[in-house]
Structure formats: C-alpha cells, structure tokens
JSON list of C-alpha atoms in Angstrom, two decimals:
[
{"chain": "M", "resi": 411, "resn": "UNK", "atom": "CA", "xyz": [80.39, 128.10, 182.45]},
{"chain": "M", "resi": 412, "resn": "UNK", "atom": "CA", "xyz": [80.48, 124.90, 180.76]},
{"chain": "M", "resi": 413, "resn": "UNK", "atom": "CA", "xyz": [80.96, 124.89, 177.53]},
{"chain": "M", "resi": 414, "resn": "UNK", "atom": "CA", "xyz": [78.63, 122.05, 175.46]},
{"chain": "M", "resi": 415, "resn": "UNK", "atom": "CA", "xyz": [80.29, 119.76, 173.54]},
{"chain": "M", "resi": 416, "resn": "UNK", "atom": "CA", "xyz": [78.71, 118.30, 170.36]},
{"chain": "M", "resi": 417, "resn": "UNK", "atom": "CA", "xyz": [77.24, 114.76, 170.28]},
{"chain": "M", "resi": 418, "resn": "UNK", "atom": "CA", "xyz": [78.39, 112.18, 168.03]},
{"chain": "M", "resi": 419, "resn": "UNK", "atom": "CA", "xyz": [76.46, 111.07, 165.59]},
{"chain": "M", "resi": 420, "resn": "UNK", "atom": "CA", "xyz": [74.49, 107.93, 166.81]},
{"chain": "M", "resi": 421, "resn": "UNK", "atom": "CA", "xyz": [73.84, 104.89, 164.41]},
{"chain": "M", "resi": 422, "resn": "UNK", "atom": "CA", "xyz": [70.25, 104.84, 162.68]},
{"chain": "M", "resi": 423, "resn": "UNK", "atom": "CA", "xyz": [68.50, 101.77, 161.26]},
{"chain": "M", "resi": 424, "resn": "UNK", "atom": "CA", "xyz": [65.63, 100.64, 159.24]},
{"chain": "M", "resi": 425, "resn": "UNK", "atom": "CA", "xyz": [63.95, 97.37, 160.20]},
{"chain": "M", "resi": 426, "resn": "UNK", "atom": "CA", "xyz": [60.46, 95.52, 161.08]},
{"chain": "M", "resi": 427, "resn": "UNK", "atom": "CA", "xyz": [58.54, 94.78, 164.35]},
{"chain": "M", "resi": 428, "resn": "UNK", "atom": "CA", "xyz": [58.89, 91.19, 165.20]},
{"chain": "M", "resi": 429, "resn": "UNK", "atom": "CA", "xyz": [56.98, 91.85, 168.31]},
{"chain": "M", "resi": 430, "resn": "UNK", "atom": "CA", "xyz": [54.70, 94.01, 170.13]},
{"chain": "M", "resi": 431, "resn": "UNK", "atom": "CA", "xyz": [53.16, 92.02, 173.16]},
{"chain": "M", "resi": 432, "resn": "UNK", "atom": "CA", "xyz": [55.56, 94.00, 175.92]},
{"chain": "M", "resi": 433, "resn": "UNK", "atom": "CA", "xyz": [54.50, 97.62, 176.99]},
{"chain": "M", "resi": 434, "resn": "UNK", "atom": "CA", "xyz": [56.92, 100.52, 175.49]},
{"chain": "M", "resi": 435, "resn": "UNK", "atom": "CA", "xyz": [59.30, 98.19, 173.81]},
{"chain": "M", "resi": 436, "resn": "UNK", "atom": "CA", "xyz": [59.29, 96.92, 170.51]},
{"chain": "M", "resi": 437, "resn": "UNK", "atom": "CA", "xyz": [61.56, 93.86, 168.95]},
{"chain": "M", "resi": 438, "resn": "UNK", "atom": "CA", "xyz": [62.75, 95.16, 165.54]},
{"chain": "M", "resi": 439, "resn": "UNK", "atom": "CA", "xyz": [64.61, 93.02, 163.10]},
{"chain": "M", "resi": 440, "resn": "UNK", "atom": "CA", "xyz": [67.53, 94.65, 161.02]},
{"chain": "M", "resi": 441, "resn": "UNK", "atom": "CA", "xyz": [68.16, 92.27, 158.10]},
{"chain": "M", "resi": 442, "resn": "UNK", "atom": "CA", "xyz": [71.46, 92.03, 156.36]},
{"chain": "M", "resi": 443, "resn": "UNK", "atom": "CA", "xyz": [73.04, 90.23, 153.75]},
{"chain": "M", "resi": 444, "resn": "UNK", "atom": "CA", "xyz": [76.97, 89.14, 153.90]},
{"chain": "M", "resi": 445, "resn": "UNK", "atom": "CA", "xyz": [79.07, 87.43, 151.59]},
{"chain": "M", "resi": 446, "resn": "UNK", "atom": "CA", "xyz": [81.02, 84.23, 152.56]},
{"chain": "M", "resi": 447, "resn": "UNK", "atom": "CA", "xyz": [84.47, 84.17, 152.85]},
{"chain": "M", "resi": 448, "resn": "UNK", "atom": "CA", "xyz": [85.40, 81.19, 150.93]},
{"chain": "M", "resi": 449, "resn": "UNK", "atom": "CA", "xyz": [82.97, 80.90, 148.45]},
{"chain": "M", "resi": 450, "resn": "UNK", "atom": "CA", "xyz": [81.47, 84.09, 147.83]},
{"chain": "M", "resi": 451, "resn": "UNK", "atom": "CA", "xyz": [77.56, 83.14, 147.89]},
{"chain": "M", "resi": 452, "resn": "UNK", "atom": "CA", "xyz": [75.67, 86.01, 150.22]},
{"chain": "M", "resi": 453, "resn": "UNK", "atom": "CA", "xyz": [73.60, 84.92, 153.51]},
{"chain": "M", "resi": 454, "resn": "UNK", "atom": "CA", "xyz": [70.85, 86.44, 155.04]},
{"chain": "M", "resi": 455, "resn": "UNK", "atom": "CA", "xyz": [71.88, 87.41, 158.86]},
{"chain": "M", "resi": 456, "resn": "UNK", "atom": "CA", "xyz": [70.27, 89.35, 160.78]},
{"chain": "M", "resi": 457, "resn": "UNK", "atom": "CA", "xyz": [70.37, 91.95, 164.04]},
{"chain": "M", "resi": 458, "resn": "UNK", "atom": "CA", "xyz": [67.64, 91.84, 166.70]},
{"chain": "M", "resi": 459, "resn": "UNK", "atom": "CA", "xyz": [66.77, 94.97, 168.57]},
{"chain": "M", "resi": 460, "resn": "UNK", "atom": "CA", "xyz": [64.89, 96.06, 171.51]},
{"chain": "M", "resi": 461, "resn": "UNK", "atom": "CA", "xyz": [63.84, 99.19, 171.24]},
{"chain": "M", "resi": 462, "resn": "UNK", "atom": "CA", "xyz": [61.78, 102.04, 173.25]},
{"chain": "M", "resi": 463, "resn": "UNK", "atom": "CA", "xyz": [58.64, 102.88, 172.13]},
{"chain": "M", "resi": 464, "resn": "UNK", "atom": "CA", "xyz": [57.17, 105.32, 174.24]},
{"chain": "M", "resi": 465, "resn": "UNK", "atom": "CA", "xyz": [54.00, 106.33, 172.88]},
{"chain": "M", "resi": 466, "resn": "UNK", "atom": "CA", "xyz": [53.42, 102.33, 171.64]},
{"chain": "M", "resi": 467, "resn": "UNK", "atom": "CA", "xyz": [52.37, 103.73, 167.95]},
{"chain": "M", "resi": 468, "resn": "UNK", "atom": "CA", "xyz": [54.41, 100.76, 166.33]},
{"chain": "M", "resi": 469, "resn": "UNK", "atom": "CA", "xyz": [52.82, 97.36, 165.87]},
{"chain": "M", "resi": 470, "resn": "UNK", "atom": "CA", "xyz": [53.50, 94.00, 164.53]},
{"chain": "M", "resi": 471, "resn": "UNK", "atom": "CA", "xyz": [54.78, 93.87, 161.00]},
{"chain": "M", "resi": 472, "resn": "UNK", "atom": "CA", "xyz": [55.34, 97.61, 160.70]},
{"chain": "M", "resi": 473, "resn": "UNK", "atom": "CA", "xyz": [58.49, 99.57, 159.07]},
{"chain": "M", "resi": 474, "resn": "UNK", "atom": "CA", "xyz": [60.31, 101.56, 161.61]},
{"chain": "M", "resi": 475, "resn": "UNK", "atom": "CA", "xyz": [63.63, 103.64, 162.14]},
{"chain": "M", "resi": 476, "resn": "UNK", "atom": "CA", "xyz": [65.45, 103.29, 165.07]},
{"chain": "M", "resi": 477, "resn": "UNK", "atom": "CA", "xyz": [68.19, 105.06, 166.51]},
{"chain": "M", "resi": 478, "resn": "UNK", "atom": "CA", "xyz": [71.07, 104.36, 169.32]},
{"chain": "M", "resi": 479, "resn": "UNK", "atom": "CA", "xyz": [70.79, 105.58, 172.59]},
{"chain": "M", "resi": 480, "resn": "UNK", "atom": "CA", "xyz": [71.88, 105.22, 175.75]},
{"chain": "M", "resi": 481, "resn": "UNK", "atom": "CA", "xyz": [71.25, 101.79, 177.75]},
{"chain": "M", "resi": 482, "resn": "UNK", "atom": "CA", "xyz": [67.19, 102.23, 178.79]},
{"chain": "M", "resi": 483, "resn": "UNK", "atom": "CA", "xyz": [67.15, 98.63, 180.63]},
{"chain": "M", "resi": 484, "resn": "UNK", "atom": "CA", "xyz": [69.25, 95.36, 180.45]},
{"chain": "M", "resi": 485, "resn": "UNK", "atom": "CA", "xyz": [68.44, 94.89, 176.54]},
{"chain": "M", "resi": 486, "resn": "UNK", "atom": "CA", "xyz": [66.75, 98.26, 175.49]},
{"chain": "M", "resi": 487, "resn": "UNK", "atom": "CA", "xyz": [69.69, 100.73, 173.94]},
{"chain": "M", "resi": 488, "resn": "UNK", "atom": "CA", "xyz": [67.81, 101.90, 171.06]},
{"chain": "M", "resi": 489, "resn": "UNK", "atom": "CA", "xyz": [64.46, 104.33, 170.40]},
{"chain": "M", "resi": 490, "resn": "UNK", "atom": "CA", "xyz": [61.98, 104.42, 167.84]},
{"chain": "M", "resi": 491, "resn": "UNK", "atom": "CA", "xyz": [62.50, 108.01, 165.26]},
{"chain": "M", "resi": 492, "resn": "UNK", "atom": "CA", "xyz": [59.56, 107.30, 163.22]},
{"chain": "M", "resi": 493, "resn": "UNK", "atom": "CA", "xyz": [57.20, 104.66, 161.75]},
{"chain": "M", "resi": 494, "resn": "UNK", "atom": "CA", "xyz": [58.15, 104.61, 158.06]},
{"chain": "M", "resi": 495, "resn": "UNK", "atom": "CA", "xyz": [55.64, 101.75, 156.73]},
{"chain": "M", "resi": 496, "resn": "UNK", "atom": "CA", "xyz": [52.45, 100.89, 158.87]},
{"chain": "M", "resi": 497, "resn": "UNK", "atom": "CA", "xyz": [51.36, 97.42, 158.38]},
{"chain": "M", "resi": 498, "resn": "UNK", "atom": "CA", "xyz": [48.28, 96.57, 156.66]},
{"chain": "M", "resi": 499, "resn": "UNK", "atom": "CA", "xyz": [45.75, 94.92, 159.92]},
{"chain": "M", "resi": 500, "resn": "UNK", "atom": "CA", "xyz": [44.14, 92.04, 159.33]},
{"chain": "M", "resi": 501, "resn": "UNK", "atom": "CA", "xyz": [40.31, 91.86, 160.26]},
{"chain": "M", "resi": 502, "resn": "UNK", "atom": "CA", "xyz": [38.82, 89.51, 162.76]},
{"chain": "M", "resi": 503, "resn": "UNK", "atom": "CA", "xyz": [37.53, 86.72, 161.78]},
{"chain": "M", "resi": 504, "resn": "UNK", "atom": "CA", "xyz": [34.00, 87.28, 162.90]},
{"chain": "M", "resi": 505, "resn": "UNK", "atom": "CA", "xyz": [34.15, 90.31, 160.68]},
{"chain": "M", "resi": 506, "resn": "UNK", "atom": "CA", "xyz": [34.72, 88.50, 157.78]},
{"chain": "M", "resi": 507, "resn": "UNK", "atom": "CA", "xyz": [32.07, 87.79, 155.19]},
{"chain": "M", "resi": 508, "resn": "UNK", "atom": "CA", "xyz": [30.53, 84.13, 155.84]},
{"chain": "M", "resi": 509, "resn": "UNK", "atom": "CA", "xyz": [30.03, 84.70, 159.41]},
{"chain": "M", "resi": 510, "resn": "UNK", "atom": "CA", "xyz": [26.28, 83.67, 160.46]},
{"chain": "M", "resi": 511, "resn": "UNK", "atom": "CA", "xyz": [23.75, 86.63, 160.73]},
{"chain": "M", "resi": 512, "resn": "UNK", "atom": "CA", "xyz": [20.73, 86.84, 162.74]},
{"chain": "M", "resi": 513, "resn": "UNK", "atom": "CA", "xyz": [17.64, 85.78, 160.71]},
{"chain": "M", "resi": 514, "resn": "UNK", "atom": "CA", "xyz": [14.62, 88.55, 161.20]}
]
C-alpha cells in the first residue's frame, strides 16, 4: 500500500481582478511595496496572476484570495479560494435618473 505523503503548504495571496472578459480565468493583481536599495524610498511593484475561476463568481474590481496550484494552461498556475470583497456594480446608464420617459 502506498503510504500518502503530506502536501506542502502552497503560497496564498490577496489581490484584485484586473480582468474578467476570458471564460474561467481571472487576471488578479498582487500589489507590493519594496524599498530601494540605495536610497531607501519604497515603490509600488506589482505581481500579475492568472488564475482559475471555475464557477466565474469573481468580477472586475473584486477582492479575491488565490492560491498556487499546479500549471492549469500556459499562464494559469493559480485558483481562486474565495471572494473576500465583491465590488460595488455600477448601473447602466439608461438606468440612471435623467434618462427620457415615455410621456402618457
């Protein structure tokens, strides 16, 4: 019998959907800040992500937590755990007050 061995533990991270137009894959930005070597002043960097989405609940703008996996396509290696933040949805603009109504 083989005898399971335990995983390591796999990175997590926190960041934000940059994009949502492909099917089951999100883009998620991980920002960052890092000091400068010489003179000490920290820079905003940042680590772009694609990431598998299965049941496409993310969307554009929202917070979600990511973990490492094992390579899913050419650029996916990550999944989504959970959305932490949903992002508030802006209404269309025909919705909007202002927009012409039919006169009775």
């Amino acid at each position: 019998m083989a005898e399971t061995m335990p995983r390591g533990t796999r990175r997590k991270a926190v960041g934000q959907v940059t994009s949502a137009k492909m099917n089951k894959t999100r883009r998620v930005e991980i920002p960052r800040l890092v000091k400068h070597a010489r003179y000490g002043k920290y820079i905003k960097r940042r680590t772009i992500c694609h990431v598998h989405d299965e049941k496409n609940e993310s969307g554009l703008g929202d917070t979600v937590e990511i973990m490492e996996t094992r390579p899913l396509s050419k650029t996916k290696n990550w999944r989504l755990l959970r959305v932490v933040v949903k992002a508030p949805t802006m209404p269309h603009p025909s919705e909007v007050a202002g927009a012409p109504e039919q006169a009775s």
